[in-house]
mmCIF file of C-alpha atoms in Angstrom:
data_model
loop_
_atom_site.group_PDB
_atom_site.id
_atom_site.type_symbol
_atom_site.label_atom_id
_atom_site.label_comp_id
_atom_site.label_asym_id
_atom_site.label_seq_id
_atom_site.Cartn_x
_atom_site.Cartn_y
_atom_site.Cartn_z
ATOM 1 C CA MET A 1 27.819 -5.753 -10.593
ATOM 2 C CA SER A 2 29.585 -9.048 -10.432
ATOM 3 C CA VAL A 3 29.294 -11.383 -7.476
ATOM 4 C CA ASP A 4 32.395 -9.864 -5.894
ATOM 5 C CA GLY A 5 31.156 -6.312 -6.536
ATOM 6 C CA SER A 6 33.942 -5.404 -8.952
ATOM 7 C CA GLY A 7 31.693 -4.657 -11.923
ATOM 8 C CA PRO A 8 29.987 -6.508 -14.740
ATOM 9 C CA VAL A 9 31.190 -9.943 -15.778
ATOM 10 C CA LEU A 10 32.492 -9.513 -19.314
ATOM 11 C CA LEU A 11 33.088 -12.592 -21.437
ATOM 12 C CA ASP A 12 35.737 -12.987 -24.104
ATOM 13 C CA GLY A 13 37.982 -15.551 -25.725
ATOM 14 C CA ALA A 14 37.946 -19.106 -24.423
ATOM 15 C CA GLU A 15 35.610 -18.226 -21.558
ATOM 16 C CA TRP A 16 32.990 -16.973 -24.053
ATOM 17 C CA LYS A 17 33.475 -19.895 -26.450
ATOM 18 C CA ALA A 18 32.934 -22.325 -23.578
ATOM 19 C CA TYR A 19 29.258 -21.307 -23.363
ATOM 20 C CA PHE A 20 28.732 -22.794 -26.833
ATOM 21 C CA ARG A 21 30.529 -26.019 -25.935
ATOM 22 C CA ASN A 22 29.060 -26.525 -22.489
ATOM 23 C CA PHE A 23 25.324 -25.891 -22.674
ATOM 24 C CA LYS A 24 23.260 -28.986 -21.928
ATOM 25 C CA ARG A 25 19.931 -28.469 -23.763
ATOM 26 C CA SER A 26 19.414 -25.254 -25.676
ATOM 27 C CA ALA A 27 20.954 -22.082 -27.015
ATOM 28 C CA PHE A 28 18.689 -19.218 -28.103
ATOM 29 C CA ARG A 29 19.708 -15.896 -29.640
ATOM 30 C CA LEU A 30 17.608 -12.798 -30.112
ATOM 31 C CA GLU A 31 19.249 -10.722 -32.830
ATOM 32 C CA VAL A 32 17.778 -7.223 -33.084
ATOM 33 C CA HIS A 33 20.236 -5.030 -34.974
ATOM 34 C CA GLN A 34 20.129 -4.503 -38.726
ATOM 35 C CA VAL A 35 23.880 -3.998 -39.057
ATOM 36 C CA TYR A 36 26.762 -5.756 -37.335
ATOM 37 C CA THR A 37 30.299 -4.540 -37.931
ATOM 38 C CA MET A 38 32.349 -7.588 -37.125
ATOM 39 C CA PRO A 39 36.083 -7.380 -37.894
ATOM 40 C CA THR A 40 36.179 -11.126 -38.580
ATOM 41 C CA GLU A 41 33.559 -10.664 -41.309
ATOM 42 C CA ALA A 42 35.012 -7.559 -42.990
ATOM 43 C CA GLU A 43 36.728 -9.403 -45.840
ATOM 44 C CA THR A 44 33.842 -11.741 -46.648
ATOM 45 C CA PHE A 45 31.349 -8.870 -46.374
ATOM 46 C CA ARG A 46 33.373 -6.893 -48.945
ATOM 47 C CA SER A 47 33.471 -9.971 -51.183
ATOM 48 C CA PHE A 48 29.700 -10.358 -50.914
ATOM 49 C CA LEU A 49 29.133 -6.696 -51.791
ATOM 50 C CA ALA A 50 31.482 -7.077 -54.769
ATOM 51 C CA GLY A 51 29.312 -9.919 -56.100
ATOM 52 C CA GLU A 52 31.888 -12.636 -55.551
ATOM 53 C CA SER A 53 30.934 -16.243 -54.872
ATOM 54 C CA LYS A 54 30.657 -17.468 -51.305
ATOM 55 C CA PRO A 55 33.754 -19.419 -50.254
ATOM 56 C CA VAL A 56 33.121 -23.163 -50.095
ATOM 57 C CA ASP A 57 34.272 -23.365 -46.456
ATOM 58 C CA PHE A 58 32.404 -20.242 -45.296
ATOM 59 C CA ASN A 59 31.743 -20.513 -41.516
ATOM 60 C CA ALA A 60 32.697 -24.208 -41.620
ATOM 61 C CA ILE A 61 33.965 -24.359 -38.017
ATOM 62 C CA TRP A 62 30.794 -22.706 -36.672
ATOM 63 C CA HIS A 63 28.671 -25.098 -38.719
ATOM 64 C CA GLN A 64 30.626 -28.095 -37.395
ATOM 65 C CA THR A 65 29.842 -26.931 -33.851
ATOM 66 C CA ILE A 66 26.127 -26.581 -34.564
ATOM 67 C CA ARG A 67 25.980 -29.887 -36.430
ATOM 68 C CA ALA A 68 27.772 -31.825 -33.681
ATOM 69 C CA GLN A 69 25.511 -30.480 -30.977
ATOM 70 C CA THR A 70 22.212 -30.787 -32.825
ATOM 71 C CA SER A 71 23.076 -34.368 -33.773
ATOM 72 C CA SER A 72 23.478 -34.976 -30.018
ATOM 73 C CA GLY A 73 19.976 -33.635 -29.326
ATOM 74 C CA LEU A 74 20.847 -30.060 -28.334
ATOM 75 C CA THR A 75 18.827 -27.242 -29.881
ATOM 76 C CA TRP A 76 20.031 -24.026 -31.477
ATOM 77 C CA THR A 77 17.382 -21.401 -32.145
ATOM 78 C CA ARG A 78 17.699 -17.830 -33.319
ATOM 79 C CA ALA A 79 15.139 -15.104 -33.959
ATOM 80 C CA LYS A 80 16.369 -12.261 -36.171
ATOM 81 C CA LEU A 81 14.422 -9.025 -36.412
ATOM 82 C CA VAL A 82 14.513 -7.519 -39.886
ATOM 83 C CA GLY A 83 13.074 -4.450 -41.534
ATOM 84 C CA ARG A 84 12.613 -3.755 -45.217
ATOM 85 C CA PRO A 85 14.392 -2.759 -47.240
ATOM 86 C CA LEU A 86 17.042 -5.133 -45.965
ATOM 87 C CA THR A 87 20.382 -3.598 -45.084
ATOM 88 C CA ASP A 88 23.443 -4.760 -47.006
ATOM 89 C CA TYR A 89 24.462 -6.651 -43.890
ATOM 90 C CA SER A 90 21.106 -8.460 -43.675
ATOM 91 C CA ARG A 91 21.374 -9.360 -47.360
ATOM 92 C CA TYR A 92 24.845 -10.765 -46.596
ATOM 93 C CA LEU A 93 23.420 -12.854 -43.745
ATOM 94 C CA PHE A 94 20.519 -14.067 -45.873
ATOM 95 C CA GLY A 95 22.810 -14.983 -48.760
ATOM 96 C CA TRP A 96 25.942 -16.254 -47.079
ATOM 97 C CA GLY A 97 25.364 -16.736 -43.354
ATOM 98 C CA ILE A 98 21.957 -18.074 -42.437
ATOM 99 C CA PRO A 99 21.592 -20.872 -45.046
ATOM 100 C CA GLY A 100 24.657 -22.692 -43.687
ATOM 101 C CA ASN A 101 23.444 -22.339 -40.107
ATOM 102 C CA VAL A 102 20.071 -23.820 -41.069
ATOM 103 C CA GLU A 103 21.714 -26.640 -42.997
ATOM 104 C CA ALA A 104 23.847 -27.402 -39.925
ATOM 105 C CA GLY A 105 20.727 -27.712 -37.754
ATOM 106 C CA GLU A 106 19.962 -24.269 -36.327
ATOM 107 C CA ASP A 107 16.289 -23.268 -36.229
ATOM 108 C CA TYR A 108 16.778 -19.774 -37.648
ATOM 109 C CA ARG A 109 13.624 -17.659 -37.619
ATOM 110 C CA ILE A 110 12.760 -14.244 -38.998
ATOM 111 C CA VAL A 111 10.625 -11.568 -37.341
ATOM 112 C CA ASP A 112 9.755 -8.945 -39.957
ATOM 113 C CA VAL A 113 9.185 -5.649 -38.137
ATOM 114 C CA THR A 114 8.715 -3.521 -41.254
ATOM 115 C CA GLU A 115 5.052 -2.757 -40.643
ATOM 116 C CA ARG A 116 4.585 -3.604 -36.983
ATOM 117 C CA GLU A 117 5.888 -2.865 -33.550
ATOM 118 C CA VAL A 118 6.821 -5.793 -31.360
ATOM 119 C CA GLU A 119 7.183 -6.047 -27.605
ATOM 120 C CA LEU A 120 10.756 -7.283 -27.741
ATOM 121 C CA PRO A 121 13.808 -5.622 -26.219
ATOM 122 C CA ASN A 122 16.288 -3.637 -28.281
ATOM 123 C CA GLN A 123 19.004 -5.881 -26.849
ATOM 124 C CA ASP A 124 20.758 -8.814 -28.452
ATOM 125 C CA PHE A 125 21.217 -11.751 -26.127
ATOM 126 C CA TRP A 126 22.025 -15.425 -25.950
ATOM 127 C CA MET A 127 20.146 -17.595 -23.460
ATOM 128 C CA PHE A 128 21.657 -20.974 -22.633
ATOM 129 C CA ASP A 129 19.612 -23.805 -21.094
ATOM 130 C CA GLU A 130 16.870 -21.348 -20.125
ATOM 131 C CA THR A 131 19.017 -20.315 -17.143
ATOM 132 C CA THR A 132 21.975 -18.240 -18.320
ATOM 133 C CA VAL A 133 21.730 -14.951 -20.223
ATOM 134 C CA VAL A 134 24.517 -13.046 -21.948
ATOM 135 C CA HIS A 135 23.877 -9.594 -23.404
ATOM 136 C CA LEU A 136 25.707 -8.685 -26.582
ATOM 137 C CA ASN A 137 26.279 -4.935 -26.467
ATOM 138 C CA TYR A 138 26.836 -2.909 -29.649
ATOM 139 C CA ARG A 139 27.542 0.649 -30.717
ATOM 140 C CA PRO A 140 25.034 2.274 -33.105
ATOM 141 C CA ASP A 141 27.275 1.345 -36.069
ATOM 142 C CA GLY A 142 27.022 -2.361 -35.160
ATOM 143 C CA THR A 143 30.474 -2.709 -33.618
ATOM 144 C CA GLN A 144 30.386 -5.006 -30.620
ATOM 145 C CA ILE A 145 31.330 -3.341 -27.350
ATOM 146 C CA ASN A 146 31.310 -6.430 -25.152
ATOM 147 C CA ARG A 147 29.502 -9.555 -23.990
ATOM 148 C CA GLU A 148 28.090 -9.261 -20.515
ATOM 149 C CA LEU A 149 26.890 -12.120 -18.329
ATOM 150 C CA VAL A 150 23.581 -11.076 -16.773
ATOM 151 C CA GLU A 151 23.780 -11.996 -13.124
ATOM 152 C CA SER A 152 20.478 -13.084 -11.586
ATOM 153 C CA PRO A 153 18.460 -12.469 -14.766
ATOM 154 C CA ASP A 154 14.666 -12.362 -14.696
ATOM 155 C CA ILE A 155 14.500 -15.656 -16.584
ATOM 156 C CA GLY A 156 10.716 -15.437 -16.844
ATOM 157 C CA GLN A 157 11.075 -12.214 -18.844
ATOM 158 C CA TYR A 158 13.719 -13.673 -21.162
ATOM 159 C CA LEU A 159 11.605 -16.787 -21.711
ATOM 160 C CA ALA A 160 8.594 -14.575 -22.504
ATOM 161 C CA TRP A 161 10.666 -12.627 -25.051
ATOM 162 C CA ARG A 162 11.911 -15.871 -26.588
ATOM 163 C CA ASP A 163 8.413 -17.299 -26.760
ATOM 164 C CA LEU A 164 6.997 -14.123 -28.316
ATOM 165 C CA ALA A 165 9.793 -13.949 -30.877
ATOM 166 C CA LEU A 166 9.174 -17.564 -31.860
ATOM 167 C CA GLU A 167 5.393 -17.062 -31.981
ATOM 168 C CA ILE A 168 5.556 -14.081 -34.355
ATOM 169 C CA SER A 169 8.415 -15.398 -36.506
ATOM 170 C CA ILE A 170 8.571 -17.624 -39.531
ATOM 171 C CA PRO A 171 11.296 -20.112 -40.424
ATOM 172 C CA PHE A 172 14.071 -18.624 -42.550
ATOM 173 C CA SER A 173 13.160 -21.018 -45.370
ATOM 174 C CA GLY A 174 9.667 -19.476 -45.533
ATOM 175 C CA TYR A 175 10.750 -15.824 -45.538
ATOM 176 C CA ARG A 176 10.549 -14.105 -48.907
ATOM 177 C CA ILE A 177 12.791 -11.124 -49.524
#
C-alpha cells in the first residue's frame, strides 16, 4: 500500500523517467525474463527478425542518457539472466540493444542459467542509489503490466541479490552465444 493507504505507487510517464535523471550514484537492473513484448520495440524487433540492418540511430536517446551520466561518474549496471537456446528477443537484445548500452557506458552483465539454478528472484527491478527499488511487473508473454515503487524495501535483500547476480555473471563482451 502507498503511504496514504490508497494502494501501490505506480510509476509512469515523466514521473518514471525522472528516476533515470535524478539518481545520484547508481542504477542497477535485474532483468530475469527471456521475452519482453514492448510496443515501442515492435517495429525494430520485426526488422531484426527479417534480417534487416540495425538503424544507425537505434536507441540513441537512451544511449545519450547513459553516456551523459556515466561521464559524470554515475554508474549503470545491469544483470540479465539468459537461458539457451536464446529466445528471438534475447538474440535481438544481444544484436541490437546491449552493444549500444555497453558502448554508452553501461556495465551490462550476463548470468547464464541454462545449466544451473540461481538464488535470484523471478522479478525484474531497478534499484537506484542502493535505496529505492522499483519492480517491473510483466505478464507471462512479456507485456509490461506496470512499474511499482516498493515502499520500505528490504534493501539488504536487494543488495544481496545484486551482489550475487554480479558475482555469478560475466561481462556482455565475454559472453559467447
